[in-house]
Amino acid sequence: MFTRETFKSIALAGMIALGFVAQGKNAHAADLQTLTVAGGCFWCVEADFEKVKGVKEAVSGFTGGTVANPTYKQVTSGGTGHYEAVQITFDADVVSRRTLLDLFFRSVDPTDAGGQFCDRGESYRTAIFTNTPAEKQAAQAAKTKATADLGQKVVTPILDASEFYPADAYHQDYYKGRQLVITRFGPKRQASAYKAYREACGRDARVKQLWGTEAPFVNS
């Protein structure tokens, strides 16, 4: 038979348990970190890194320029100084920043200072953006390792982070989108258009040529 005191004890135990759950959630949320990189077409970088265990989200956008809230047309036309970039949110308890940086270098051509693959111009250059000395140190260590493994000069700069502007909704998750778009390959759903673009641009072929078996996202 439940007494008033028994009920109080059960209620108190329940409240304590809920408190531990809330604390656990808050502690986990505190381990979420961000990494911003530029690797050519942001559709491709987003598609690659959303496959990585521990990555919670990858957002396509622009950073490193001088114009506030730039449009895609402004950035790709040149003159704003922005890079097409991706801001990656990850759980540092599952995947480390250094691991993501190593994956990044091996998913691009870090020897190309003029763009990436078929995409040429300043907005398509590679770069890593850092907020703290520790982040810069991790980026530099990954760059040094990439240079040694590749045996070629790596031109990807490590830059101080600046304002990141998310691209419009049309560009988010383009690689799996269902919207019908007109392309040089004819009318296609976004996901199909993305696959056709990536193959035609030669991204995977060049990455595989450079990195061989170390290329993490190349389709076999």
Backbone as JSON, one array per atom type, in Angstrom:
{
  "sequence": "MFTRETFKSIALAGMIALGFVAQGKNAHAADLQTLTVAGGCFWCVEADFEKVKGVKEAVSGFTGGTVANPTYKQVTSGGTGHYEAVQITFDADVVSRRTLLDLFFRSVDPTDAGGQFCDRGESYRTAIFTNTPAEKQAAQAAKTKATADLGQKVVTPILDASEFYPADAYHQDYYKGRQLVITRFGPKRQASAYKAYREACGRDARVKQLWGTEAPFVNS",
  "N": [[0.86, -1.19, 0.0], [0.6, 2.16, -0.95], [1.96, 4.87, 0.76], [1.78, 8.34, 1.71], [4.39, 9.23, 2.16], [5.85, 7.3, 0.78], [5.07, 7.85, -1.83], [6.15, 10.41, -2.12], [8.87, 9.77, -2.02], [9.21, 8.24, -4.34], [8.54, 10.13, -6.28], [10.56, 12.02, -5.85], [12.82, 10.49, -6.53], [12.3, 10.12, -9.22], [12.49, 12.74, -10.19], [15.2, 13.26, -9.7], [16.36, 11.4, -11.42], [15.5, 12.4, -13.91], [16.89, 14.77, -13.83], [19.55, 13.87, -14.07], [19.45, 12.84, -16.66], [18.96, 15.18, -18.13], [21.31, 16.58, -17.53], [23.14, 14.9, -18.77], [22.42, 15.2, -21.46], [23.0, 17.91, -21.82], [25.76, 17.89, -21.37], [26.61, 16.33, -23.51], [25.85, 17.92, -25.67], [27.62, 19.98, -25.35], [29.9, 18.98, -26.45], [29.76, 19.3, -29.14], [31.28, 20.55, -32.01], [32.61, 22.84, -34.52], [33.85, 22.82, -37.87], [35.21, 24.56, -40.5], [35.65, 24.41, -43.92], [36.97, 24.86, -47.24], [36.54, 23.39, -50.31], [36.38, 23.47, -53.11], [33.52, 22.86, -55.15], [30.75, 23.27, -53.12], [28.61, 21.53, -52.85], [29.7, 19.0, -53.19], [31.57, 18.71, -51.1], [29.88, 18.89, -48.9], [28.27, 16.62, -49.38], [30.18, 14.56, -49.13], [31.11, 14.79, -46.42], [28.86, 14.49, -44.86], [28.56, 11.81, -44.77], [30.24, 10.86, -42.86], [30.73, 9.23, -39.81], [29.68, 10.63, -36.81], [29.54, 13.2, -37.7], [27.24, 15.72, -37.53], [25.95, 17.63, -39.07], [26.3, 19.29, -42.2], [26.78, 22.31, -43.7], [26.31, 24.2, -46.57], [27.91, 27.13, -47.79], [29.31, 30.48, -47.71], [32.45, 32.07, -47.13], [35.18, 34.16, -45.91], [35.26, 36.46, -47.41], [34.56, 39.92, -48.43], [32.07, 41.04, -48.64], [28.9, 41.46, -47.2], [26.44, 38.99, -46.56], [26.51, 37.61, -49.16], [25.36, 36.65, -52.46], [24.97, 33.57, -54.29], [25.49, 33.99, -57.0], [26.98, 36.38, -56.93], [29.3, 35.52, -55.57], [30.35, 33.43, -57.19], [30.8, 34.81, -59.48], [33.01, 36.26, -58.92], [35.28, 38.56, -57.24], [34.26, 39.18, -54.71], [35.79, 37.93, -52.87], [35.09, 35.7, -51.45], [35.04, 32.24, -50.48], [33.56, 29.23, -51.69], [32.27, 27.35, -49.22], [32.05, 24.91, -46.55], [30.43, 24.39, -43.53], [31.02, 22.3, -40.98], [29.42, 20.5, -38.52], [30.24, 18.61, -35.75], [30.46, 15.74, -33.57], [32.72, 15.68, -31.16], [33.33, 13.58, -29.48], [32.97, 11.39, -30.97], [34.16, 11.64, -33.5], [37.27, 13.05, -34.32], [38.61, 16.4, -34.69], [41.06, 16.4, -36.01], [40.95, 14.01, -37.46], [38.89, 14.63, -39.27], [40.11, 16.71, -40.66], [42.25, 15.35, -41.88], [40.76, 13.68, -43.55], [39.61, 15.64, -45.14], [41.82, 16.8, -46.59], [42.45, 14.61, -48.17], [40.32, 14.43, -49.82], [40.33, 16.32, -51.73], [42.13, 18.27, -54.23], [44.88, 19.39, -53.1], [47.03, 20.6, -54.23], [46.4, 22.4, -56.12], [46.13, 25.71, -56.9], [44.36, 27.28, -58.23], [41.67, 26.7, -58.2], [39.29, 24.01, -58.18], [39.36, 20.99, -59.79], [37.09, 20.89, -62.46], [36.09, 23.35, -61.85], [36.95, 26.61, -61.81], [38.69, 29.49, -60.52], [38.64, 32.07, -57.91], [36.67, 31.54, -55.94], [36.51, 28.83, -55.79], [38.76, 27.8, -54.64], [40.82, 25.87, -52.34], [40.77, 25.81, -48.74], [41.31, 26.12, -45.19], [39.64, 27.11, -42.3], [40.2, 28.68, -39.22], [39.57, 29.17, -35.7], [40.93, 29.33, -33.28], [44.18, 29.13, -31.62], [44.72, 26.41, -31.11], [43.1, 25.08, -32.96], [44.29, 25.99, -35.29], [46.81, 24.84, -35.03], [46.17, 22.12, -35.21], [45.24, 22.05, -37.84], [47.56, 22.75, -39.23], [49.21, 20.61, -38.6], [47.85, 18.53, -39.9], [48.11, 19.43, -42.52], [50.89, 19.3, -42.86], [51.25, 16.54, -42.65], [49.77, 15.71, -44.89], [51.29, 16.84, -46.95], [53.68, 15.39, -46.69], [52.78, 12.76, -47.16], [51.77, 12.97, -49.72], [53.9, 13.92, -51.15], [54.22, 16.23, -52.57], [53.97, 19.8, -53.07], [51.71, 21.37, -50.94], [49.18, 23.66, -51.33], [47.01, 24.63, -50.01], [45.67, 27.1, -47.99], [45.79, 28.04, -44.49], [43.54, 29.79, -42.77], [42.42, 32.62, -40.81], [39.28, 32.39, -39.26], [36.28, 33.84, -40.53], [33.16, 35.62, -40.9], [30.59, 33.31, -41.57], [28.38, 32.63, -44.14], [25.44, 31.03, -44.71], [24.42, 29.36, -47.69], [21.59, 29.77, -49.93], [18.46, 27.91, -49.61], [18.16, 26.26, -51.84], [20.69, 25.26, -52.44], [21.36, 23.66, -50.29], [21.9, 20.36, -49.21], [21.87, 19.5, -51.84], [22.82, 17.3, -53.2], [21.13, 15.21, -52.65], [18.67, 16.06, -53.33], [15.27, 16.44, -54.61], [14.15, 18.16, -56.37], [13.22, 19.22, -59.65], [15.49, 20.12, -62.12], [16.98, 22.1, -64.73], [19.62, 21.14, -66.68], [22.86, 20.95, -68.33], [22.85, 18.4, -69.08], [20.3, 17.86, -69.62], [16.82, 17.81, -68.4], [16.73, 17.02, -64.97], [16.41, 15.39, -61.78], [17.6, 16.88, -58.76], [19.44, 15.2, -57.34], [20.27, 13.38, -59.32], [21.32, 15.17, -61.16], [23.43, 16.17, -59.7], [25.12, 13.9, -59.46], [25.79, 13.51, -62.16], [27.1, 15.91, -62.7], [29.3, 15.76, -60.91], [30.74, 13.56, -61.86], [31.34, 14.42, -64.49], [32.91, 16.61, -63.94], [35.23, 15.53, -63.05], [36.13, 15.12, -60.47], [36.32, 12.87, -58.63], [37.98, 11.19, -60.12], [40.4, 12.64, -60.31], [41.07, 12.94, -57.58], [41.4, 10.28, -56.87], [43.56, 9.69, -58.5], [45.54, 11.27, -57.3], [45.58, 10.46, -54.55], [45.08, 7.75, -54.38], [44.51, 4.72, -52.69], [44.14, 6.04, -50.32], [42.19, 7.91, -50.64], [39.23, 8.87, -49.29], [36.5, 9.14, -50.03], [36.05, 8.42, -52.61], [34.28, 6.8, -55.13], [34.34, 3.35, -55.64]],
  "CA": [[0.0, 0.0, 0.0], [1.39, 3.38, -1.04], [1.71, 5.95, 1.7], [2.17, 9.65, 1.2], [5.84, 9.31, 2.2], [6.35, 6.46, -0.31], [4.84, 8.61, -3.07], [7.15, 11.48, -2.16], [10.18, 9.19, -2.31], [9.21, 7.85, -5.74], [8.56, 11.36, -7.06], [11.89, 12.6, -5.72], [13.73, 9.66, -7.32], [12.03, 10.42, -10.62], [13.04, 14.06, -10.49], [16.66, 13.12, -9.72], [16.7, 10.68, -12.66], [15.33, 13.34, -15.0], [17.99, 15.72, -13.75], [20.74, 13.24, -14.65], [19.25, 12.77, -18.11], [19.15, 16.54, -18.65], [22.73, 16.9, -17.45], [23.81, 14.12, -19.8], [22.16, 15.84, -22.74], [23.75, 19.16, -21.88], [27.18, 17.58, -21.49], [26.85, 15.87, -24.87], [25.72, 19.06, -26.57], [28.82, 20.81, -25.2], [30.97, 18.38, -27.23], [29.59, 19.61, -30.55], [32.23, 21.54, -32.5], [32.47, 23.12, -35.95], [35.03, 22.92, -38.72], [34.84, 25.17, -41.78], [36.64, 24.15, -44.96], [36.61, 25.12, -48.63], [37.12, 22.32, -51.12], [35.74, 23.5, -54.42], [32.06, 22.83, -55.12], [30.31, 22.93, -51.77], [27.72, 20.37, -52.89], [30.51, 17.79, -53.07], [32.13, 18.65, -49.75], [28.75, 18.57, -48.02], [27.89, 15.22, -49.6], [31.22, 13.7, -48.58], [31.26, 14.8, -44.97], [27.65, 14.01, -44.19], [28.69, 10.35, -44.67], [31.19, 10.52, -41.8], [30.14, 8.98, -38.5], [30.0, 11.69, -35.85], [29.16, 14.5, -38.28], [25.81, 15.96, -37.31], [25.39, 18.46, -40.13], [27.24, 20.03, -43.04], [26.01, 23.4, -44.31], [26.99, 24.89, -47.66], [27.84, 28.58, -47.66], [30.4, 31.31, -48.19], [33.22, 32.74, -46.09], [36.48, 34.67, -46.31], [35.16, 37.6, -48.32], [34.39, 41.29, -47.93], [30.68, 41.48, -48.85], [27.97, 40.84, -46.27], [25.32, 38.25, -47.13], [26.65, 37.51, -50.61], [24.58, 35.65, -53.16], [25.76, 32.58, -55.04], [25.92, 34.62, -58.25], [28.05, 37.32, -56.6], [30.51, 34.8, -55.19], [30.92, 32.69, -58.31], [31.22, 35.78, -60.51], [34.32, 36.76, -58.49], [35.38, 39.93, -56.76], [33.86, 39.34, -53.31], [36.81, 37.31, -52.03], [34.57, 34.55, -50.71], [35.19, 30.85, -50.9], [32.47, 28.29, -51.44], [32.77, 26.63, -48.05], [31.1, 24.07, -45.82], [30.61, 24.39, -42.08], [30.74, 20.95, -40.51], [29.19, 20.35, -37.09], [30.56, 17.21, -35.44], [30.56, 15.32, -32.17], [34.14, 15.4, -30.92], [33.47, 12.32, -28.79], [32.83, 10.32, -31.96], [35.18, 11.85, -34.54], [38.1, 14.18, -33.93], [38.89, 17.44, -35.67], [42.21, 15.99, -36.81], [40.48, 13.01, -38.42], [38.15, 15.33, -40.32], [41.09, 17.45, -41.46], [42.94, 14.37, -42.71], [39.8, 13.3, -44.59], [39.45, 16.78, -46.05], [42.96, 16.9, -47.51], [42.43, 13.48, -49.08], [39.11, 14.5, -50.64], [40.51, 17.45, -52.66], [43.46, 18.4, -54.83], [45.47, 20.51, -52.36], [48.16, 21.16, -54.98], [45.83, 23.3, -57.14], [45.86, 27.03, -56.32], [43.47, 28.04, -59.1], [40.31, 26.18, -58.14], [39.24, 22.57, -57.97], [38.85, 20.17, -60.87], [36.62, 21.72, -63.58], [35.64, 24.64, -61.32], [38.11, 27.48, -61.72], [38.44, 30.81, -59.95], [38.95, 32.24, -56.48], [35.66, 31.0, -55.04], [36.62, 27.37, -55.75], [40.03, 27.4, -54.05], [40.74, 25.17, -51.06], [41.22, 26.53, -47.55], [40.82, 25.7, -43.87], [39.4, 28.31, -41.49], [40.38, 28.33, -37.81], [39.17, 30.19, -34.72], [41.8, 29.35, -32.11], [45.53, 28.58, -31.87], [44.67, 24.94, -31.11], [42.54, 24.68, -34.25], [45.32, 26.28, -36.3], [47.86, 23.84, -34.86], [45.66, 20.86, -35.77], [45.2, 22.2, -39.3], [48.93, 22.74, -39.72], [49.7, 19.23, -38.49], [47.22, 17.77, -40.98], [48.72, 19.89, -43.77], [52.24, 18.75, -42.9], [51.11, 15.11, -42.94], [49.32, 15.59, -46.28], [52.44, 17.15, -47.79], [54.62, 14.26, -46.62], [52.17, 11.59, -47.78], [51.59, 13.22, -51.15], [55.2, 14.16, -51.77], [54.1, 17.41, -53.41], [53.65, 21.01, -52.32], [50.29, 21.6, -50.64], [48.99, 25.11, -51.36], [45.81, 24.97, -49.24], [46.03, 27.98, -46.88], [45.09, 27.97, -43.21], [43.15, 31.19, -42.61], [41.58, 32.97, -39.67], [37.86, 32.31, -39.58], [35.49, 35.06, -40.61], [31.72, 35.35, -40.93], [30.12, 32.27, -42.49], [27.03, 32.91, -44.62], [24.84, 29.87, -45.37], [23.82, 29.56, -49.0], [20.13, 29.64, -49.89], [17.95, 26.55, -49.43], [18.35, 25.51, -53.08], [22.01, 24.63, -52.45], [21.55, 22.76, -49.15], [21.56, 18.96, -49.5], [21.59, 19.39, -53.27], [23.2, 15.98, -53.68], [20.03, 14.26, -52.45], [17.42, 16.79, -53.58], [14.32, 15.87, -55.56], [13.64, 19.21, -57.25], [13.57, 19.07, -61.05], [16.3, 21.25, -62.58], [17.44, 22.03, -66.11], [21.08, 21.09, -66.71], [23.41, 20.69, -69.66], [22.56, 17.0, -69.36], [18.85, 17.77, -69.77], [16.08, 17.9, -67.13], [17.06, 15.96, -64.03], [16.26, 15.67, -60.36], [18.87, 17.39, -58.24], [20.36, 14.12, -56.99], [20.83, 12.86, -60.57], [22.13, 16.25, -61.74], [24.65, 16.22, -58.9], [25.97, 12.78, -59.84], [26.29, 13.77, -63.5], [28.07, 17.01, -62.59], [30.51, 15.32, -60.21], [31.5, 12.7, -62.76], [31.83, 15.21, -65.61], [33.92, 17.55, -63.44], [36.46, 14.79, -62.84], [36.57, 15.22, -59.08], [36.75, 11.59, -58.07], [39.09, 10.66, -60.9], [41.62, 13.35, -59.92], [41.37, 12.6, -56.19], [41.92, 8.91, -56.87], [44.89, 9.76, -59.1], [46.46, 11.85, -56.32], [45.63, 9.83, -53.24], [44.96, 6.3, -54.47], [43.68, 4.05, -51.68], [43.9, 6.93, -49.18], [41.05, 8.78, -50.94], [38.18, 8.25, -48.48], [35.14, 9.25, -50.53], [35.99, 8.06, -54.02], [33.49, 5.6, -55.42], [35.18, 2.31, -56.24]],
  "C": [[0.9, 1.24, 0.0], [0.98, 4.37, 0.03], [2.13, 7.25, 1.06], [3.69, 9.77, 1.14], [6.47, 8.48, 1.07], [6.22, 7.2, -1.63], [5.87, 9.73, -3.23], [8.52, 10.95, -2.57], [10.29, 8.82, -3.78], [9.3, 9.09, -6.63], [9.94, 12.0, -7.03], [12.91, 11.83, -6.55], [13.56, 9.94, -8.8], [12.63, 11.75, -11.04], [14.56, 14.01, -10.59], [17.1, 12.44, -11.02], [16.58, 11.6, -13.86], [16.45, 14.37, -15.03], [19.27, 15.16, -14.34], [20.65, 13.15, -16.16], [19.51, 14.12, -18.74], [20.62, 16.93, -18.63], [23.52, 16.17, -18.53], [23.64, 14.73, -21.16], [22.95, 17.13, -22.89], [25.24, 18.91, -22.07], [27.51, 17.14, -22.91], [26.81, 17.03, -25.85], [26.98, 19.93, -26.51], [29.98, 20.26, -26.0], [30.82, 18.62, -28.73], [30.53, 20.75, -30.94], [32.0, 21.79, -33.99], [33.84, 23.2, -36.62], [34.57, 23.49, -40.05], [35.98, 24.99, -42.77], [36.07, 24.56, -46.32], [37.31, 24.09, -49.49], [36.54, 22.28, -52.51], [34.23, 23.52, -54.27], [31.54, 22.4, -53.75], [29.3, 21.79, -51.73], [28.51, 19.09, -52.59], [31.08, 17.63, -51.67], [31.05, 18.28, -48.75], [28.38, 17.1, -48.15], [28.9, 14.26, -48.98], [31.16, 13.63, -47.06], [30.0, 14.41, -44.22], [27.63, 12.48, -44.1], [29.52, 9.93, -43.46], [30.47, 10.34, -40.47], [30.6, 10.05, -37.52], [29.71, 13.08, -36.39], [27.65, 14.64, -38.16], [25.17, 16.73, -38.46], [26.53, 19.09, -40.91], [26.43, 21.04, -43.83], [26.84, 24.09, -45.38], [26.84, 26.4, -47.49], [29.07, 29.26, -48.2], [31.14, 31.93, -47.01], [34.52, 33.28, -46.68], [36.45, 35.9, -47.19], [34.88, 38.92, -47.63], [32.97, 41.81, -48.05], [29.76, 40.74, -47.89], [26.83, 40.17, -47.03], [25.4, 38.12, -48.65], [25.72, 36.46, -51.2], [25.51, 34.68, -53.88], [26.3, 33.21, -56.32], [27.07, 35.59, -58.0], [29.37, 36.59, -56.35], [31.16, 34.14, -56.4], [31.33, 33.6, -59.46], [32.59, 36.37, -60.18], [34.24, 38.18, -57.99], [34.97, 40.14, -55.32], [34.91, 38.77, -52.35], [36.35, 36.08, -51.29], [34.99, 33.23, -51.34], [33.83, 30.17, -50.8], [32.98, 27.39, -50.32], [31.65, 25.79, -47.43], [31.44, 24.13, -44.34], [30.1, 23.06, -41.54], [30.56, 20.97, -39.0], [29.38, 18.88, -36.73], [30.63, 16.99, -33.94], [32.0, 14.88, -31.92], [34.37, 14.13, -30.12], [33.44, 11.14, -29.75], [33.91, 10.43, -33.04], [35.97, 13.11, -34.19], [38.26, 15.19, -35.05], [40.04, 17.0, -36.6], [41.8, 14.94, -37.85], [39.74, 13.66, -39.57], [39.1, 16.11, -41.22], [41.87, 16.51, -42.38], [42.02, 13.91, -43.85], [39.64, 14.42, -45.61], [40.59, 16.84, -47.06], [42.91, 15.79, -48.56], [41.17, 13.41, -49.92], [39.19, 15.62, -51.67], [41.87, 17.33, -53.34], [44.13, 19.61, -54.18], [46.7, 21.1, -53.04], [47.71, 22.21, -55.99], [45.45, 24.63, -56.5], [44.83, 27.83, -57.11], [42.02, 27.62, -59.09], [40.34, 24.7, -57.84], [38.59, 21.89, -59.17], [38.33, 21.05, -62.02], [36.2, 23.11, -63.13], [36.84, 25.53, -61.06], [37.72, 28.83, -61.12], [38.59, 30.84, -58.45], [37.93, 31.59, -55.56], [35.76, 29.49, -54.89], [37.96, 26.89, -55.18], [39.81, 26.64, -52.74], [41.25, 26.05, -49.93], [40.65, 25.86, -46.31], [40.73, 26.96, -43.02], [39.42, 27.93, -40.01], [40.03, 29.51, -36.91], [40.14, 30.35, -33.56], [43.19, 28.84, -32.47], [45.53, 27.06, -31.93], [44.12, 24.41, -32.44], [43.57, 24.89, -35.36], [46.43, 25.23, -36.23], [47.42, 22.5, -35.45], [45.64, 20.91, -37.29], [46.6, 22.13, -39.89], [49.51, 21.34, -39.67], [49.13, 18.36, -39.6], [47.81, 18.15, -42.34], [50.13, 19.31, -43.93], [52.2, 17.27, -43.25], [50.69, 14.9, -44.39], [50.47, 15.84, -47.24], [53.41, 15.99, -47.85], [54.06, 13.04, -47.36], [52.06, 11.75, -49.29], [52.91, 13.4, -51.88], [55.18, 15.32, -52.74], [53.77, 18.61, -52.53], [52.14, 21.16, -52.17], [50.08, 23.11, -50.51], [47.76, 25.56, -50.58], [46.19, 25.86, -48.06], [45.22, 27.68, -45.62], [44.81, 29.42, -42.8], [42.37, 31.4, -41.32], [40.12, 32.96, -40.09], [37.23, 33.7, -39.63], [34.02, 34.67, -40.71], [31.38, 34.29, -41.98], [28.67, 32.57, -42.84], [26.46, 31.66, -45.29], [24.27, 30.25, -46.73], [22.31, 29.37, -48.89], [19.72, 28.17, -49.91], [18.17, 25.67, -50.66], [19.65, 24.72, -53.06], [22.23, 23.67, -51.29], [21.07, 21.35, -49.52], [21.22, 18.75, -50.97], [21.82, 17.96, -53.77], [22.11, 14.92, -53.49], [18.66, 14.9, -52.68], [16.56, 16.14, -54.65], [13.76, 16.91, -56.53], [14.11, 18.98, -58.68], [14.31, 20.32, -61.52], [16.72, 21.02, -64.03], [18.96, 22.11, -66.11], [21.55, 20.9, -68.15], [23.23, 19.23, -70.06], [21.08, 16.77, -69.61], [18.15, 17.89, -68.42], [16.4, 16.71, -66.23], [16.65, 16.37, -62.62], [17.62, 16.08, -59.83], [19.88, 16.28, -57.95], [21.03, 13.55, -58.24], [21.73, 13.9, -61.23], [23.46, 16.34, -61.01], [25.61, 15.12, -59.32], [26.59, 13.0, -61.22], [27.36, 14.86, -63.49], [29.38, 16.51, -61.99], [31.38, 14.44, -61.12], [32.12, 13.51, -63.89], [32.95, 16.15, -65.18], [35.25, 16.85, -63.15], [36.98, 14.8, -61.42], [37.13, 13.9, -58.56], [37.95, 11.01, -58.81], [40.42, 11.31, -60.49], [42.02, 13.01, -58.49], [41.97, 11.2, -56.11], [43.32, 8.87, -57.46], [45.93, 10.26, -58.09], [46.67, 10.94, -55.11], [45.51, 8.31, -53.25], [44.05, 5.72, -53.41], [43.41, 4.92, -50.46], [42.72, 7.87, -49.42], [39.79, 8.2, -50.29], [36.79, 8.21, -49.11], [34.97, 8.86, -51.99], [35.21, 6.77, -54.2], [34.38, 4.58, -56.12], [34.48, 1.71, -57.45]]
}
